[in-house]
PDB file of C-alpha atoms in Angstrom:
ATOM      1  CA  MET A1410     -26.420 -47.955  23.742  1.00 50.00           C
ATOM      2  CA  SER A1411     -28.331 -46.135  26.566  1.00 48.00           C
ATOM      3  CA  SER A1412     -30.092 -42.852  25.879  1.00 44.00           C
ATOM      4  CA  LYS A1413     -27.417 -40.821  28.374  1.00 43.00           C
ATOM      5  CA  SER A1414     -24.732 -41.991  26.246  1.00 45.00           C
ATOM      6  CA  ILE A1415     -26.436 -40.803  23.053  1.00 38.00           C
ATOM      7  CA  ILE A1416     -27.176 -37.733  24.722  1.00 38.00           C
ATOM      8  CA  ARG A1417     -23.404 -37.340  26.073  1.00 44.00           C
ATOM      9  CA  ASN A1418     -21.929 -38.045  22.802  1.00 43.00           C
ATOM     10  CA  ASP A1419     -24.429 -35.427  21.114  1.00 38.00           C
ATOM     11  CA  ALA A1420     -23.295 -32.875  23.508  1.00 40.00           C
ATOM     12  CA  ASN A1421     -19.454 -33.583  22.624  1.00 43.00           C
ATOM     13  CA  VAL A1422     -20.051 -33.390  19.251  1.00 34.00           C
ATOM     14  CA  LEU A1423     -21.877 -30.012  19.717  1.00 33.00           C
ATOM     15  CA  ASN A1424     -19.387 -28.522  21.754  1.00 42.00           C
ATOM     16  CA  LYS A1425     -16.385 -29.332  19.382  1.00 39.00           C
ATOM     17  CA  THR A1426     -18.424 -27.592  16.886  1.00 37.00           C
ATOM     18  CA  GLU A1427     -18.901 -24.680  18.549  1.00 40.00           C
ATOM     19  CA  ALA A1428     -15.551 -24.740  19.631  1.00 40.00           C
ATOM     20  CA  LEU A1429     -14.682 -24.662  15.952  1.00 42.00           C
ATOM     21  CA  ALA A1430     -17.058 -22.441  15.013  1.00 46.00           C
ATOM     22  CA  ALA A1431     -15.964 -19.566  17.489  1.00 50.00           C
ATOM     23  CA  PRO A1432     -12.499 -18.759  15.851  1.00 60.00           C
ATOM     24  CA  LEU A1433     -14.148 -18.717  12.192  1.00 61.00           C
ATOM     25  CA  ALA A1434     -16.921 -16.312  13.372  1.00 65.00           C
ATOM     26  CA  THR A1435     -13.773 -13.967  14.998  1.00 71.00           C
ATOM     27  CA  PHE A1436     -11.972 -14.549  11.763  1.00 74.00           C
ATOM     28  CA  SER A1437     -15.098 -13.573   9.704  1.00 80.00           C
ATOM     29  CA  LYS A1438     -15.356 -10.336  11.667  1.00 84.00           C
ATOM     30  CA  TYR A1439     -11.709  -9.312  10.881  1.00 85.00           C
ATOM     31  CA  ARG A1440     -12.244 -10.203   7.347  1.00 86.00           C
ATOM     32  CA  LEU A1441     -15.515  -7.891   7.084  1.00 88.00           C
ATOM     33  CA  ALA A1442     -13.521  -5.100   8.739  1.00 89.00           C
ATOM     34  CA  GLY A1443     -11.065  -5.157   6.162  1.00 89.00           C
ATOM     35  CA  PHE A1444     -13.486  -5.353   3.301  1.00 92.00           C
ATOM     36  CA  TYR A1445     -14.965  -2.106   4.556  1.00 93.00           C
ATOM     37  CA  LEU A1446     -11.339  -0.642   5.040  1.00 93.00           C
ATOM     38  CA  ALA A1447     -10.452  -1.816   1.301  1.00 93.00           C
ATOM     39  CA  ILE A1448     -13.701  -0.017   0.257  1.00 94.00           C
ATOM     40  CA  THR A1449     -13.066   3.134   2.227  1.00 95.00           C
ATOM     41  CA  LEU A1450      -9.742   3.362   0.569  1.00 94.00           C
ATOM     42  CA  MET A1451     -11.138   3.186  -2.918  1.00 95.00           C
ATOM     43  CA  VAL A1452     -13.500   5.990  -2.230  1.00 95.00           C
ATOM     44  CA  LEU A1453     -10.411   8.167  -0.765  1.00 95.00           C
ATOM     45  CA  SER A1454      -8.450   7.325  -3.389  1.00 95.00           C
ATOM     46  CA  ALA A1455     -11.024   7.977  -6.301  1.00 94.00           C
ATOM     47  CA  LEU A1456     -11.694  11.274  -4.376  1.00 95.00           C
ATOM     48  CA  GLY A1457      -7.715  12.182  -4.577  1.00 93.00           C
ATOM     49  CA  LEU A1458      -7.477  11.082  -7.995  1.00 93.00           C
ATOM     50  CA  GLY A1459     -10.622  13.349  -9.093  1.00 92.00           C
ATOM     51  CA  PHE A1460      -9.811  16.463  -6.933  1.00 92.00           C
ATOM     52  CA  LYS A1461      -5.828  16.554  -6.771  1.00 90.00           C
ATOM     53  CA  GLY A1462      -5.174  14.303  -9.857  1.00 88.00           C
ATOM     54  CA  LEU A1463      -1.769  12.805 -10.515  1.00 88.00           C
ATOM     55  CA  ASN A1464       1.436  14.888 -10.567  1.00 84.00           C
ATOM     56  CA  LEU A1465       2.331  13.611 -13.904  1.00 80.00           C
ATOM     57  CA  GLY A1466       6.446  13.607 -14.803  1.00 76.00           C
ATOM     58  CA  LEU A1467       7.981  14.581 -18.120  1.00 73.00           C
ATOM     59  CA  ASP A1468       7.864  11.342 -19.209  1.00 72.00           C
ATOM     60  CA  PHE A1469       4.033  12.331 -19.777  1.00 74.00           C
ATOM     61  CA  THR A1470       3.788  15.972 -20.075  1.00 73.00           C
ATOM     62  CA  GLY A1471       7.146  16.864 -21.790  1.00 72.00           C
ATOM     63  CA  GLY A1472       9.484  18.932 -20.722  1.00 77.00           C
ATOM     64  CA  TYR A1473      13.464  19.527 -20.486  1.00 80.00           C
ATOM     65  CA  MET A1474      15.773  17.540 -18.494  1.00 79.00           C
ATOM     66  CA  THR A1475      19.287  18.083 -17.844  1.00 80.00           C
ATOM     67  CA  GLU A1476      22.305  16.254 -16.159  1.00 83.00           C
ATOM     68  CA  PHE A1477      25.321  17.384 -14.437  1.00 85.00           C
ATOM     69  CA  THR A1478      28.033  16.731 -12.125  1.00 86.00           C
ATOM     70  CA  THR A1479      29.786  18.665  -9.586  1.00 86.00           C
ATOM     71  CA  SER A1480      33.231  17.950  -8.119  1.00 84.00           C
ATOM     72  CA  GLN A1481      32.325  18.620  -4.383  1.00 84.00           C
ATOM     73  CA  SER A1482      29.525  17.494  -2.546  1.00 86.00           C
ATOM     74  CA  ILE A1483      26.534  20.385  -2.425  1.00 85.00           C
ATOM     75  CA  ASP A1484      23.422  20.433   0.368  1.00 85.00           C
ATOM     76  CA  LYS A1485      20.463  20.027  -1.992  1.00 84.00           C
ATOM     77  CA  GLY A1486      18.649  22.846  -0.141  1.00 84.00           C
ATOM     78  CA  GLN A1487      21.704  25.316  -1.218  1.00 86.00           C
ATOM     79  CA  MET A1488      21.379  24.204  -4.611  1.00 86.00           C
ATOM     80  CA  GLN A1489      17.339  24.368  -4.744  1.00 85.00           C
ATOM     81  CA  ASN A1490      17.897  28.116  -3.242  1.00 86.00           C
ATOM     82  CA  GLN A1491      20.574  29.196  -6.014  1.00 83.00           C
ATOM     83  CA  LEU A1492      18.848  27.748  -9.129  1.00 84.00           C
ATOM     84  CA  ALA A1493      15.435  29.335  -8.066  1.00 81.00           C
ATOM     85  CA  THR A1494      17.260  32.916  -8.374  1.00 78.00           C
ATOM     86  CA  TYR A1495      18.780  31.894 -11.639  1.00 78.00           C
ATOM     87  CA  LEU A1496      15.788  29.900 -13.317  1.00 76.00           C
ATOM     88  CA  THR A1497      12.477  31.305 -14.406  1.00 70.00           C
ATOM     89  CA  GLY A1498       9.735  28.667 -13.731  1.00 68.00           C
ATOM     90  CA  ASP A1499       9.046  26.104 -11.555  1.00 72.00           C
ATOM     91  CA  PHE A1500      11.748  22.867 -11.882  1.00 77.00           C
ATOM     92  CA  GLU A1501      12.534  19.692 -10.061  1.00 79.00           C
ATOM     93  CA  LEU A1502      16.077  19.270  -8.722  1.00 83.00           C
ATOM     94  CA  ASN A1503      17.369  15.697  -7.816  1.00 79.00           C
ATOM     95  CA  SER A1504      20.429  14.650  -6.554  1.00 79.00           C
ATOM     96  CA  ARG A1505      22.241  11.300  -5.885  1.00 73.00           C
ATOM     97  CA  THR A1506      25.667   9.868  -5.189  1.00 68.00           C
ATOM     98  CA  ALA A1507      26.500  12.291  -2.300  1.00 73.00           C
ATOM     99  CA  ASP A1508      24.939  14.856  -3.962  1.00 76.00           C
ATOM    100  CA  THR A1509      27.445  15.394  -6.589  1.00 83.00           C
ATOM    101  CA  GLN A1510      25.248  13.707  -9.519  1.00 84.00           C
ATOM    102  CA  TRP A1511      22.212  16.458 -10.146  1.00 85.00           C
ATOM    103  CA  THR A1512      19.025  16.071 -12.598  1.00 83.00           C
ATOM    104  CA  ILE A1513      17.114  19.240 -13.501  1.00 83.00           C
ATOM    105  CA  ARG A1514      13.754  18.835 -14.909  1.00 80.00           C
ATOM    106  CA  GLN A1515      11.539  21.893 -16.158  1.00 79.00           C
ATOM    107  CA  ALA A1516       7.906  21.858 -17.475  1.00 71.00           C
ATOM    108  CA  ASP A1517       7.274  22.031 -21.571  1.00 66.00           C
ATOM    109  CA  ASP A1518       6.475  25.481 -21.419  1.00 59.00           C
ATOM    110  CA  THR A1519       9.507  27.142 -19.525  1.00 54.00           C
ATOM    111  CA  ALA A1520      10.519  30.303 -20.682  1.00 48.00           C
ATOM    112  CA  HIS A1521      14.095  29.537 -19.788  1.00 52.00           C
ATOM    113  CA  VAL A1522      15.496  26.186 -21.790  1.00 53.00           C
ATOM    114  CA  ILE A1523      17.679  24.431 -20.094  1.00 54.00           C
ATOM    115  CA  ASN A1524      21.295  23.511 -22.141  1.00 55.00           C
ATOM    116  CA  LYS A1525      25.086  23.369 -21.763  1.00 58.00           C
ATOM    117  CA  ASP A1526      25.401  27.081 -22.262  1.00 69.00           C
ATOM    118  CA  TRP A1527      23.315  27.789 -19.393  1.00 74.00           C
ATOM    119  CA  LEU A1528      25.005  25.517 -17.078  1.00 78.00           C
ATOM    120  CA  ASN A1529      28.618  27.175 -17.890  1.00 79.00           C
ATOM    121  CA  ASN A1530      26.849  30.227 -17.201  1.00 80.00           C
ATOM    122  CA  PHE A1531      25.650  29.033 -13.867  1.00 82.00           C
ATOM    123  CA  ALA A1532      28.839  27.638 -12.794  1.00 82.00           C
ATOM    124  CA  THR A1533      30.727  30.795 -13.616  1.00 82.00           C
ATOM    125  CA  GLN A1534      28.389  33.011 -11.211  1.00 81.00           C
ATOM    126  CA  THR A1535      28.373  30.153  -8.345  1.00 82.00           C
ATOM    127  CA  GLY A1536      32.120  29.142  -8.629  1.00 83.00           C
ATOM    128  CA  TYR A1537      30.930  25.481  -8.542  1.00 84.00           C
ATOM    129  CA  ASP A1538      33.021  22.972 -11.175  1.00 85.00           C
ATOM    130  CA  ILE A1539      30.159  21.882 -13.397  1.00 83.00           C
ATOM    131  CA  THR A1540      30.492  19.185 -15.646  1.00 82.00           C
ATOM    132  CA  PRO A1541      27.362  18.895 -18.158  1.00 81.00           C
ATOM    133  CA  GLN A1542      26.499  15.378 -18.975  1.00 80.00           C
ATOM    134  CA  ASP A1543      23.135  15.348 -20.784  1.00 76.00           C
ATOM    135  CA  SER A1544      20.348  17.474 -22.041  1.00 75.00           C
ATOM    136  CA  VAL A1545      17.242  16.445 -23.324  1.00 76.00           C
ATOM    137  CA  PHE A1546      13.714  17.787 -24.433  1.00 74.00           C
ATOM    138  CA  ILE A1547      10.693  15.310 -24.133  1.00 70.00           C
ATOM    139  CA  GLY A1548       7.850  16.383 -26.216  1.00 67.00           C
ATOM    140  CA  SER A1549       4.492  16.838 -24.890  1.00 60.00           C
ATOM    141  CA  GLN A1550       3.275  14.366 -28.080  1.00 53.00           C
ATOM    142  CA  VAL A1551       5.759  11.659 -26.941  1.00 54.00           C
ATOM    143  CA  GLY A1552       3.908  12.039 -23.337  1.00 59.00           C
ATOM    144  CA  SER A1553       0.342  12.006 -24.780  1.00 66.00           C
ATOM    145  CA  GLU A1554       0.822   8.697 -26.512  1.00 71.00           C
ATOM    146  CA  LEU A1555       2.433   7.187 -23.266  1.00 68.00           C
ATOM    147  CA  VAL A1556      -0.418   8.174 -21.128  1.00 68.00           C
ATOM    148  CA  ASP A1557      -2.871   6.600 -24.039  1.00 77.00           C
ATOM    149  CA  ASN A1558      -0.979   3.210 -24.294  1.00 78.00           C
ATOM    150  CA  GLY A1559      -0.205   2.850 -20.560  1.00 69.00           C
ATOM    151  CA  GLY A1560      -4.153   3.316 -20.002  1.00 75.00           C
ATOM    152  CA  LEU A1561      -4.358   0.608 -22.965  1.00 82.00           C
ATOM    153  CA  ALA A1562      -2.387  -1.709 -21.341  1.00 75.00           C
ATOM    154  CA  LEU A1563      -4.188  -1.704 -17.973  1.00 72.00           C
ATOM    155  CA  LEU A1564      -7.270  -2.218 -19.988  1.00 80.00           C
ATOM    156  CA  VAL A1565      -6.540  -4.993 -21.833  1.00 82.00           C
ATOM    157  CA  ALA A1566      -4.606  -6.724 -18.561  1.00 73.00           C
ATOM    158  CA  ALA A1567      -8.038  -6.556 -16.702  1.00 73.00           C
ATOM    159  CA  ILE A1568     -10.134  -8.262 -19.650  1.00 81.00           C
ATOM    160  CA  ALA A1569      -7.578 -10.928 -20.301  1.00 81.00           C
ATOM    161  CA  MET A1570      -7.417 -11.811 -16.260  1.00 75.00           C
ATOM    162  CA  MET A1571     -11.415 -11.526 -16.073  1.00 76.00           C
ATOM    163  CA  LEU A1572     -11.661 -13.940 -19.066  1.00 82.00           C
ATOM    164  CA  TYR A1573      -9.154 -16.618 -17.606  1.00 80.00           C
ATOM    165  CA  LEU A1574     -10.385 -16.512 -14.060  1.00 76.00           C
ATOM    166  CA  THR A1575     -14.157 -16.734 -15.397  1.00 78.00           C
ATOM    167  CA  TRP A1576     -13.007 -20.009 -17.503  1.00 81.00           C
ATOM    168  CA  ARG A1577     -10.520 -21.289 -14.843  1.00 75.00           C
ATOM    169  CA  PHE A1578     -12.940 -20.822 -11.702  1.00 75.00           C
ATOM    170  CA  GLU A1579     -16.363 -19.266 -11.771  1.00 78.00           C
ATOM    171  CA  TRP A1580     -17.485 -15.543 -13.048  1.00 81.00           C
ATOM    172  CA  ARG A1581     -18.360 -14.628  -9.181  1.00 85.00           C
ATOM    173  CA  LEU A1582     -14.634 -15.595  -8.296  1.00 84.00           C
ATOM    174  CA  ALA A1583     -13.465 -13.494 -11.076  1.00 83.00           C
ATOM    175  CA  CYS A1584     -15.610 -10.995 -10.011  1.00 86.00           C
ATOM    176  CA  GLY A1585     -14.164 -11.023  -6.849  1.00 88.00           C
ATOM    177  CA  SER A1586     -10.382 -11.050  -8.203  1.00 86.00           C
ATOM    178  CA  LEU A1587     -11.341  -8.074 -10.446  1.00 86.00           C
ATOM    179  CA  VAL A1588     -12.208  -5.739  -8.294  1.00 90.00           C
ATOM    180  CA  ALA A1589      -9.314  -6.622  -6.173  1.00 90.00           C
ATOM    181  CA  LEU A1590      -7.214  -5.634  -8.710  1.00 87.00           C
ATOM    182  CA  VAL A1591      -8.961  -2.502  -9.347  1.00 89.00           C
ATOM    183  CA  HIS A1592      -8.605  -1.624  -5.513  1.00 92.00           C
ATOM    184  CA  ASP A1593      -5.034  -2.560  -5.765  1.00 92.00           C
ATOM    185  CA  VAL A1594      -4.264  -0.128  -8.642  1.00 90.00           C
ATOM    186  CA  LEU A1595      -6.572   2.524  -7.488  1.00 93.00           C
ATOM    187  CA  VAL A1596      -5.370   2.662  -4.213  1.00 95.00           C
ATOM    188  CA  VAL A1597      -1.655   2.884  -5.256  1.00 94.00           C
ATOM    189  CA  LEU A1598      -2.587   5.901  -7.622  1.00 94.00           C
ATOM    190  CA  GLY A1599      -4.679   7.504  -5.190  1.00 94.00           C
ATOM    191  CA  LEU A1600      -1.742   7.649  -2.775  1.00 94.00           C
ATOM    192  CA  PHE A1601       0.285   9.355  -5.648  1.00 93.00           C
ATOM    193  CA  ALA A1602      -2.162  11.631  -6.134  1.00 92.00           C
ATOM    194  CA  TRP A1603      -2.830  12.602  -2.524  1.00 93.00           C
ATOM    195  CA  LEU A1604       1.001  12.965  -1.701  1.00 91.00           C
ATOM    196  CA  GLY A1605       1.710  14.569  -4.721  1.00 87.00           C
ATOM    197  CA  LEU A1606       4.548  12.251  -5.638  1.00 87.00           C
ATOM    198  CA  PRO A1607       5.745  12.595  -9.247  1.00 84.00           C
ATOM    199  CA  PHE A1608       4.110   9.663 -11.606  1.00 87.00           C
ATOM    200  CA  ASP A1609       6.488   8.778 -14.321  1.00 82.00           C
ATOM    201  CA  LEU A1610       7.509   5.580 -16.320  1.00 80.00           C
ATOM    202  CA  THR A1611       8.799   3.657 -13.220  1.00 85.00           C
ATOM    203  CA  VAL A1612       5.943   4.084 -11.386  1.00 89.00           C
ATOM    204  CA  LEU A1613       3.437   2.844 -14.031  1.00 83.00           C
ATOM    205  CA  ALA A1614       5.747  -0.235 -14.093  1.00 85.00           C
ATOM    206  CA  SER A1615       5.366  -0.616 -10.666  1.00 90.00           C
ATOM    207  CA  VAL A1616       1.466  -0.552 -11.276  1.00 87.00           C
ATOM    208  CA  LEU A1617       1.809  -3.021 -14.140  1.00 82.00           C
ATOM    209  CA  ALA A1618       3.757  -5.274 -11.638  1.00 87.00           C
ATOM    210  CA  ILE A1619       1.140  -4.778  -8.941  1.00 87.00           C
ATOM    211  CA  ILE A1620      -1.280  -6.337 -11.417  1.00 81.00           C
ATOM    212  CA  GLY A1621       0.360  -9.210 -11.574  1.00 79.00           C
ATOM    213  CA  TYR A1622       1.155  -9.760  -8.075  1.00 82.00           C
ATOM    214  CA  SER A1623      -2.543  -9.350  -7.046  1.00 80.00           C
ATOM    215  CA  LEU A1624      -4.021 -11.796  -9.718  1.00 80.00           C
ATOM    216  CA  ASN A1625      -1.684 -14.348  -8.379  1.00 81.00           C
ATOM    217  CA  ASP A1626      -2.416 -13.717  -4.909  1.00 81.00           C
ATOM    218  CA  SER A1627      -6.379 -13.645  -5.958  1.00 81.00           C
ATOM    219  CA  ILE A1628      -5.641 -17.034  -7.883  1.00 83.00           C
ATOM    220  CA  VAL A1629      -4.102 -18.984  -4.661  1.00 84.00           C
ATOM    221  CA  ILE A1630      -7.064 -18.175  -2.277  1.00 85.00           C
ATOM    222  CA  GLY A1631      -9.479 -18.942  -5.172  1.00 83.00           C
ATOM    223  CA  ASP A1632      -8.096 -22.306  -5.924  1.00 84.00           C
ATOM    224  CA  ARG A1633      -8.293 -23.426  -2.100  1.00 86.00           C
ATOM    225  CA  LEU A1634     -12.045 -21.495  -1.703  1.00 84.00           C
ATOM    226  CA  ARG A1635     -13.080 -23.947  -4.282  1.00 82.00           C
ATOM    227  CA  GLU A1636     -11.343 -26.948  -2.606  1.00 83.00           C
ATOM    228  CA  VAL A1637     -13.183 -26.005   0.494  1.00 83.00           C
ATOM    229  CA  MET A1638     -16.553 -25.806  -1.149  1.00 81.00           C
ATOM    230  CA  ARG A1639     -16.043 -29.588  -2.933  1.00 77.00           C
ATOM    231  CA  ALA A1640     -14.959 -30.913   0.337  1.00 77.00           C
ATOM    232  CA  LYS A1641     -16.947 -29.079   3.304  1.00 67.00           C
ATOM    233  CA  THR A1642     -20.461 -30.045   2.250  1.00 61.00           C
ATOM    234  CA  ASN A1643     -22.010 -29.257   6.114  1.00 72.00           C
ATOM    235  CA  MET A1644     -20.704 -25.886   6.304  1.00 77.00           C
ATOM    236  CA  ASN A1645     -22.256 -22.597   5.604  1.00 81.00           C
ATOM    237  CA  MET A1646     -20.355 -20.145   3.084  1.00 81.00           C
ATOM    238  CA  SER A1647     -19.008 -17.479   5.513  1.00 82.00           C
ATOM    239  CA  ASP A1648     -17.346 -20.387   7.391  1.00 84.00           C
ATOM    240  CA  ILE A1649     -15.998 -21.921   3.811  1.00 84.00           C
ATOM    241  CA  VAL A1650     -14.539 -18.316   2.535  1.00 86.00           C
ATOM    242  CA  ASP A1651     -13.050 -18.081   6.459  1.00 85.00           C
ATOM    243  CA  THR A1652     -11.481 -21.646   6.352  1.00 86.00           C
ATOM    244  CA  ALA A1653      -9.753 -21.035   2.541  1.00 85.00           C
ATOM    245  CA  VAL A1654      -8.610 -18.112   3.721  1.00 86.00           C
ATOM    246  CA  LYS A1655      -7.120 -18.875   6.891  1.00 86.00           C
ATOM    247  CA  SER A1656      -5.648 -21.872   5.246  1.00 86.00           C
ATOM    248  CA  THR A1657      -3.409 -19.636   2.845  1.00 85.00           C
ATOM    249  CA  LEU A1658      -3.022 -16.977   5.247  1.00 86.00           C
ATOM    250  CA  THR A1659       0.452 -17.936   6.219  1.00 86.00           C
ATOM    251  CA  ARG A1660       1.730 -18.400   2.685  1.00 85.00           C
ATOM    252  CA  SER A1661       0.090 -14.737   1.742  1.00 84.00           C
ATOM    253  CA  LEU A1662       2.042 -13.244   4.692  1.00 87.00           C
ATOM    254  CA  ILE A1663       5.317 -15.055   4.130  1.00 89.00           C
ATOM    255  CA  THR A1664       5.200 -14.255   0.400  1.00 87.00           C
ATOM    256  CA  SER A1665       4.237 -10.449   0.702  1.00 88.00           C
ATOM    257  CA  GLY A1666       7.043 -10.135   3.820  1.00 90.00           C
ATOM    258  CA  THR A1667       9.754 -11.168   1.309  1.00 92.00           C
ATOM    259  CA  THR A1668       8.738  -9.540  -1.468  1.00 90.00           C
ATOM    260  CA  LEU A1669       8.447  -6.292   0.887  1.00 92.00           C
ATOM    261  CA  ALA A1670      11.723  -6.953   1.926  1.00 93.00           C
ATOM    262  CA  THR A1671      13.577  -6.939  -1.255  1.00 91.00           C
ATOM    263  CA  ILE A1672      11.409  -3.701  -2.247  1.00 91.00           C
ATOM    264  CA  GLY A1673      12.500  -1.865   0.810  1.00 91.00           C
ATOM    265  CA  ALA A1674      16.348  -2.926  -0.191  1.00 90.00           C
ATOM    266  CA  ILE A1675      15.471  -1.207  -3.681  1.00 88.00           C
ATOM    267  CA  TRP A1676      13.654   1.868  -1.671  1.00 87.00           C
ATOM    268  CA  ILE A1677      16.803   2.391   0.556  1.00 86.00           C
ATOM    269  CA  PHE A1678      19.700   1.709  -2.014  1.00 84.00           C
ATOM    270  CA  GLY A1679      18.418   2.260  -5.587  1.00 78.00           C
ATOM    271  CA  GLY A1680      18.528   6.049  -4.956  1.00 72.00           C
ATOM    272  CA  GLN A1681      16.315   8.571  -6.718  1.00 71.00           C
ATOM    273  CA  PRO A1682      15.533   7.014  -9.909  1.00 74.00           C
ATOM    274  CA  LEU A1683      14.102   3.917  -8.647  1.00 84.00           C
ATOM    275  CA  GLN A1684      12.512   5.779  -5.421  1.00 86.00           C
ATOM    276  CA  GLY A1685       8.686   6.230  -6.893  1.00 88.00           C
ATOM    277  CA  PHE A1686       8.872   2.594  -8.483  1.00 91.00           C
ATOM    278  CA  ALA A1687       9.733   1.279  -5.009  1.00 92.00           C
ATOM    279  CA  ILE A1688       6.987   3.471  -3.238  1.00 93.00           C
ATOM    280  CA  GLY A1689       4.593   2.145  -5.817  1.00 93.00           C
ATOM    281  CA  LEU A1690       5.560  -1.722  -5.668  1.00 93.00           C
ATOM    282  CA  PHE A1691       5.605  -1.253  -1.783  1.00 94.00           C
ATOM    283  CA  ALA A1692       2.066   0.182  -1.086  1.00 94.00           C
ATOM    284  CA  GLY A1693       0.847  -2.251  -4.030  1.00 93.00           C
ATOM    285  CA  VAL A1694       2.082  -5.587  -2.098  1.00 93.00           C
ATOM    286  CA  VAL A1695       0.692  -4.051   1.466  1.00 93.00           C
ATOM    287  CA  PHE A1696      -2.869  -3.069   0.012  1.00 93.00           C
ATOM    288  CA  GLY A1697      -2.798  -6.316  -2.485  1.00 90.00           C
ATOM    289  CA  THR A1698      -2.051  -8.694   0.291  1.00 89.00           C
ATOM    290  CA  LEU A1699      -5.724  -6.961   2.035  1.00 89.00           C
ATOM    291  CA  SER A1700      -7.478  -7.167  -0.877  1.00 90.00           C
ATOM    292  CA  SER A1701      -6.640 -10.879  -1.705  1.00 87.00           C
ATOM    293  CA  ILE A1702      -7.800 -11.987   1.681  1.00 86.00           C
ATOM    294  CA  ALA A1703     -10.549  -9.290   2.167  1.00 88.00           C
ATOM    295  CA  VAL A1704     -12.062  -8.542  -1.336  1.00 90.00           C
ATOM    296  CA  SER A1705     -11.290 -11.346  -3.604  1.00 88.00           C
ATOM    297  CA  ALA A1706     -12.752 -13.793  -1.533  1.00 86.00           C
ATOM    298  CA  THR A1707     -15.705 -11.336   0.091  1.00 89.00           C
ATOM    299  CA  ILE A1708     -17.224 -10.445  -3.140  1.00 90.00           C
ATOM    300  CA  PRO A1709     -18.277 -13.949  -4.221  1.00 87.00           C
ATOM    301  CA  GLN A1710     -19.955 -14.634  -1.144  1.00 85.00           C
ATOM    302  CA  LEU A1711     -21.929 -11.413  -1.269  1.00 86.00           C
ATOM    303  CA  ILE A1712     -22.963 -11.660  -4.673  1.00 85.00           C
ATOM    304  CA  GLY A1713     -24.161 -15.101  -4.522  1.00 79.00           C
ATOM    305  CA  LEU A1714     -21.820 -17.969  -4.498  1.00 77.00           C
ATOM    306  CA  LYS A1715     -22.647 -21.268  -3.044  1.00 77.00           C
ATOM    307  CA  PRO A1716     -21.119 -24.641  -2.337  1.00 72.00           C
ATOM    308  CA  GLU A1717     -23.568 -26.308  -4.241  1.00 71.00           C
ATOM    309  CA  PHE A1718     -22.360 -24.804  -7.339  1.00 66.00           C
ATOM    310  CA  TYR A1719     -19.262 -27.009  -7.342  1.00 63.00           C
ATOM    311  CA  GLN A1720     -20.642 -29.732  -5.548  1.00 58.00           C
ATOM    312  CA  HIS A1721     -23.566 -30.122  -8.568  1.00 57.00           C
ATOM    313  CA  ARG A1722     -20.501 -29.513 -11.024  1.00 56.00           C
ATOM    314  CA  ALA A1723     -17.890 -32.503  -9.652  1.00 51.00           C
ATOM    315  CA  GLN A1724     -21.387 -34.595  -9.935  1.00 53.00           C
ATOM    316  CA  GLU A1725     -21.927 -33.889 -13.560  1.00 50.00           C
ATOM    317  CA  LEU A1726     -18.050 -34.525 -13.889  1.00 45.00           C
ATOM    318  CA  LEU A1727     -18.458 -38.063 -12.360  1.00 45.00           C
ATOM    319  CA  VAL A1728     -21.640 -38.864 -14.534  1.00 43.00           C
ATOM    320  CA  ASN A1729     -19.865 -37.817 -17.561  1.00 46.00           C
ATOM    321  CA  ASP A1730     -16.588 -39.852 -16.940  1.00 46.00           C
ATOM    322  CA  GLU A1731     -18.911 -43.003 -16.371  1.00 46.00           C
ATOM    323  CA  PRO A1732     -18.815 -45.305 -19.497  1.00 46.00           C
TER     324      PRO A1732
END
């Protein structure tokens, strides 16, 4: 083979390598931009929780709740104004089923206790045909226990996932998944804090569901990242991460899209009782997709994960399997 042919072949190989590297470099910029966006969202969420805090519902704070129905459909704003002139203290009014089923919530320290006699007097004054359904008092002590148990559940789940990922993959990948998990939960809580949305047991259930969803996405990307590190011995770590994320991107987007469609249906047709659950889960899936792509795969690279780790580990397994 002549020297010109060798030079021509080397040039073709170089051009192909540059053509493959260009899309990876572009994708790496987007991935890092998503990483910085995720960190910014975490900081903003922490500020929201610190300065505004969560608008805890009666499940956590305790208080009075009553349910009643009206024979005719009544505008919610009209009902709100009439109740405001009759009740003392703050209250929360929710309606459903074409504004004929109503729920009133008051804080534990309210001066006006909600009961069926109160509703009868209110119906007499307004002329509404009101049928009392239920009247419940939720003690603040129960709410305190729910806060403690909910926080404990989140802590135990995070520790268990960290141990599993360390055993299943490698501690740097486990750190990336854990940071992504913290990001998803923190951003959802920050969203509820900044918007002042009620935080009740249904929202807590959505946060626990987000933890499982986030972990699943992180495991898929971590498993693919491990496979690429074992196979691509001639690539740098940044290109390996981009290759792993791009190979799972379609799967992540399709899974998230179908999940969001289901949550959207719950949001639209589930009514007021499931609205907080749907909002929390919808935001968790959106931000969870971002964190699984931009955070869980980027953190291991930043804290020193190298492809040589898995290549050396594979060689040790081959040596141990020899007779």
